[in-house]
């Protein structure tokens, strides 16, 4: 370490204690400080109104942005309650970084909106915001990091965000003070920078007031009482406010607000420190402001602060600090604009890395360190939207990067509140991705990990291991854990792929094909040629019954209601005709249904259904049986032969048809069996031309499969009985990676990839499941009719790609004639075609079979061809082709 810096550290003033206000020398972004007037307006601490449309709880940048956007959109009676003063909590001491970059596909839109808003806020509100946009560079100093940047480039290529992969020379030109020894490449976002979080909040507050919102502080919310009509009573020391809806934007107090209504929001405050230096002559001598840099290997950000530098590290999982007493006891009620004691020892290795990378730091004096609480959620993404289980309760909480998110999230949530559906897909922020399994211990372990992993390489198919297994791991977990690489799905552990002697086991992430590639091919073959068993227990499972159950499902779903003993694949659409969810619906008994959804969408779907039940006054009961039931999938040509050994019930095709369900005893265990398989089944909508790449006899009979729903207590016995019965047939396990390859070959779309609330079912090629002619006026029907009349601008196509050591993953750029014209949605290696497969959205005029396109993977454009789907022919099509005397061609 440089001696001067060491000396400087020694000269630091005595670290500030808890609850000491920000000293005069507190950092303020360049040129700011004078303009921030909004906070001076000290509203009278009276409620002024006792009725509101929306009460927003918490006056940080996120809550104030929501008030601004709701009021600007014309909503009357928006009241924000802040218990101390605006920005108290995390906003006021934030480092204020703004960036277009986010690895998440949809969050890029939030970032871009925020930046565009912040650029014009002063003009709109008269309040300066201290916004600096010198650009930012992420620095790669390892080859893997360069791969990561290439991966990020293809993911950003179909977004409006400007982002460039730049050479070391260009990096140096933009940031002349770098030690170039370690720089291999840079990821450059022009327009990035930093803003003064306090002034930003004041500008949003000025705007919110201008448009009619009421910001009240200091007014503490002391209790929240739900009323039977779905409205709320918000109690404060100054009286009660009646509100149609409440929005929790309380930052690191959000857990305390949640507790008032019996919810435990998974978020935890962590310590974050940053350091500000005095003037550095080399910085002062520069003609223009330095771009922000993020040294990912060193795990810190660094930006110019006046004529010095500001430097903020993210310590490792082991070194970072949680406020332990807050984890267990909650945030002390009086805590407001206070800081923690700083601890430079904790960040010393990052200081050293920064001095290596930016050598002028060695001579720099530190004039300030800020150590404040910021909120972390288990996956470091915020929770934004309506909450399942509590009517008219919304959240915008868990922000680790609140400043860059505030603008976009305020707009997003305001649109959702006012229009009844999310303006675009942001499923990764759904508060309902968490549930009862996200305990405090889990959240604390994850907060540590997320903080420590701030700058780790973000691989595709990333797995993180802290806090696992949860109490929800699943009944087969202990039996299977040593045999496979497990994936985490909403608290469950589900096998990704299974080990065999000679395999390189464990989690070995890569941007290219890695250790699971060959084993997944083996599992694929297992299911195609013999019979495989998969644990599908993480599915979300609901039972619906009651007088109005048929009526409800007819209104909720775009497909017809299945007859008793049968199953349909059905979509819930939004009023705008987008795909909100995909479920299977089985009528088990007259009027009694089982609804099955993916593991990640359990509470997401449940919230929507529950809300429609209340809205329409349907007489039904819905029960979430997700945790009570296990599910085993048995698939492959010998599936029938194996299961038949365990039951007297006739499983032949005549008596147990595709998409039928029956209650059976298998080896004396009661199961509800559905003849369906995401892996292998019929496709009824097959066109006549196929690219068939496998000999017919090889794929004959491969489409057989059952799902077996049973009591969780019986999972192990059922699994063992099936495995035992299938010895002769060579039964074996398979995991979700093989499942994904199988479903792609069959042309099955996956919710969250090929369809979401940005896509309508027609462009997604789901027309077969959408019954526009059914009598019931299901949600989205009218809009969808209009969409159909107008014609589709883009379509989902099925592509094969000539690749080498990398497969498409989804969200890559699709090119044509030197331009990005679309994006992939998911992909995999096809073990039957022996080349890569992907789904992609492209303009309708480029969607014809035979169209040549390119897909960008790791910096290279691979040639791709639109082909007729599906790749693997299934029984009905083969029969039809045979009858016609045609033989499919390779
Ligand atoms: N099994 C069950 N429920 C589910 C899934 C599942 N719910 C969520 C998700 N997965 C739903 N997705 C699908 C998608 C397609 C099929 C099954 C579940 C499927 N499709 C056939 C096809 O497209 O050819 C049959 C279509 C038809 O004729 O109706 O099987 O995996 N229980």
Short mmCIF file of N, CA and C and ligand atoms in Angstrom, two decimals, residues 539 569 582-584 596-598 658-659 676-678 681-685 707 709 748 768-769, ligand 1:
data_model
loop_
_atom_site.label_atom_id
_atom_site.label_comp_id
_atom_site.label_asym_id
_atom_site.label_seq_id
_atom_site.Cartn_x
_atom_site.Cartn_y
_atom_site.Cartn_z
N UNK A 539 -43.40 -27.95 -9.33
CA UNK A 539 -44.56 -27.31 -9.96
C UNK A 539 -45.44 -26.63 -8.91
N UNK A 569 -53.88 -27.50 -21.92
CA UNK A 569 -52.85 -26.48 -21.72
C UNK A 569 -53.54 -25.14 -21.96
N UNK A 582 -48.99 -19.53 -18.07
CA UNK A 582 -49.35 -20.77 -18.78
C UNK A 582 -49.50 -21.88 -17.76
N UNK A 583 -50.63 -22.52 -17.75
CA UNK A 583 -50.87 -23.60 -16.79
C UNK A 583 -51.50 -24.79 -17.52
N UNK A 584 -51.48 -25.94 -16.86
CA UNK A 584 -52.36 -27.01 -17.33
C UNK A 584 -53.55 -27.06 -16.38
N UNK A 596 -51.86 -26.60 -12.72
CA UNK A 596 -50.42 -26.79 -12.52
C UNK A 596 -49.65 -25.71 -13.27
N UNK A 597 -48.73 -25.09 -12.56
CA UNK A 597 -47.88 -24.09 -13.19
C UNK A 597 -46.41 -24.37 -12.87
N UNK A 598 -45.52 -23.62 -13.49
CA UNK A 598 -44.09 -23.84 -13.26
C UNK A 598 -43.68 -23.47 -11.83
N UNK A 658 -53.78 -39.84 -24.29
CA UNK A 658 -53.03 -38.60 -24.10
C UNK A 658 -53.96 -37.50 -23.57
N UNK A 659 -53.49 -36.76 -22.60
CA UNK A 659 -54.23 -35.67 -21.95
C UNK A 659 -55.44 -36.15 -21.12
N UNK A 676 -49.34 -36.87 -19.90
CA UNK A 676 -48.83 -35.64 -20.50
C UNK A 676 -47.33 -35.67 -20.25
N UNK A 677 -46.59 -35.03 -21.07
CA UNK A 677 -45.18 -34.93 -20.77
C UNK A 677 -44.59 -33.76 -21.53
N UNK A 678 -43.97 -32.91 -20.79
CA UNK A 678 -43.32 -31.75 -21.37
C UNK A 678 -42.19 -32.21 -22.28
N UNK A 681 -44.57 -35.75 -26.32
CA UNK A 681 -46.02 -35.94 -26.44
C UNK A 681 -46.42 -35.68 -27.87
N UNK A 682 -47.68 -35.69 -28.16
CA UNK A 682 -48.09 -35.36 -29.52
C UNK A 682 -47.96 -33.86 -29.73
N UNK A 683 -47.88 -33.53 -30.98
CA UNK A 683 -48.10 -32.15 -31.35
C UNK A 683 -49.18 -32.22 -32.42
N UNK A 684 -50.31 -31.62 -32.13
CA UNK A 684 -51.46 -31.80 -33.02
C UNK A 684 -51.48 -30.81 -34.18
N UNK A 685 -50.63 -29.79 -34.04
CA UNK A 685 -50.74 -28.73 -35.03
C UNK A 685 -49.65 -28.84 -36.08
N UNK A 707 -47.38 -37.94 -15.72
CA UNK A 707 -47.00 -37.24 -14.49
C UNK A 707 -47.82 -37.84 -13.36
N UNK A 709 -49.03 -37.39 -9.61
CA UNK A 709 -49.21 -36.47 -8.47
C UNK A 709 -49.57 -37.30 -7.25
N UNK A 748 -42.12 -27.02 -27.93
CA UNK A 748 -42.94 -26.48 -26.85
C UNK A 748 -42.37 -25.16 -26.39
N UNK A 768 -53.26 -22.37 -31.31
CA UNK A 768 -53.98 -23.61 -31.08
C UNK A 768 -54.65 -23.65 -29.69
N UNK A 769 -54.02 -23.01 -28.72
CA UNK A 769 -54.53 -23.06 -27.34
C UNK A 769 -55.48 -21.91 -27.03
N1 LIG B 1 -47.01 -30.38 -16.85
C1 LIG B 1 -48.09 -29.96 -16.20
N2 LIG B 1 -48.37 -28.67 -16.05
C2 LIG B 1 -47.55 -27.74 -16.55
C3 LIG B 1 -46.39 -28.12 -17.26
C4 LIG B 1 -46.13 -29.49 -17.41
N3 LIG B 1 -47.84 -26.43 -16.36
C5 LIG B 1 -46.85 -25.44 -16.70
C6 LIG B 1 -46.14 -25.81 -17.94
N4 LIG B 1 -45.59 -27.15 -17.82
C7 LIG B 1 -47.12 -25.79 -19.07
N5 LIG B 1 -46.53 -26.00 -20.35
C8 LIG B 1 -46.83 -27.05 -21.20
C9 LIG B 1 -46.65 -26.82 -22.55
C10 LIG B 1 -46.97 -27.81 -23.48
C11 LIG B 1 -47.43 -29.03 -23.04
C12 LIG B 1 -47.58 -29.27 -21.69
C13 LIG B 1 -47.28 -28.25 -20.76
C14 LIG B 1 -47.85 -30.09 -24.03
N6 LIG B 1 -48.14 -29.70 -25.25
C15 LIG B 1 -48.52 -30.59 -26.34
C16 LIG B 1 -48.17 -29.93 -27.67
O1 LIG B 1 -47.97 -28.72 -27.67
O2 LIG B 1 -48.08 -30.61 -28.63
C17 LIG B 1 -49.99 -30.94 -26.30
C18 LIG B 1 -50.90 -29.90 -26.80
C19 LIG B 1 -52.35 -30.29 -26.89
O3 LIG B 1 -52.68 -31.09 -27.77
O4 LIG B 1 -53.18 -29.76 -26.11
O5 LIG B 1 -47.93 -31.23 -23.69
O6 LIG B 1 -45.10 -29.90 -17.99
N7 LIG B 1 -48.93 -30.85 -15.69
#
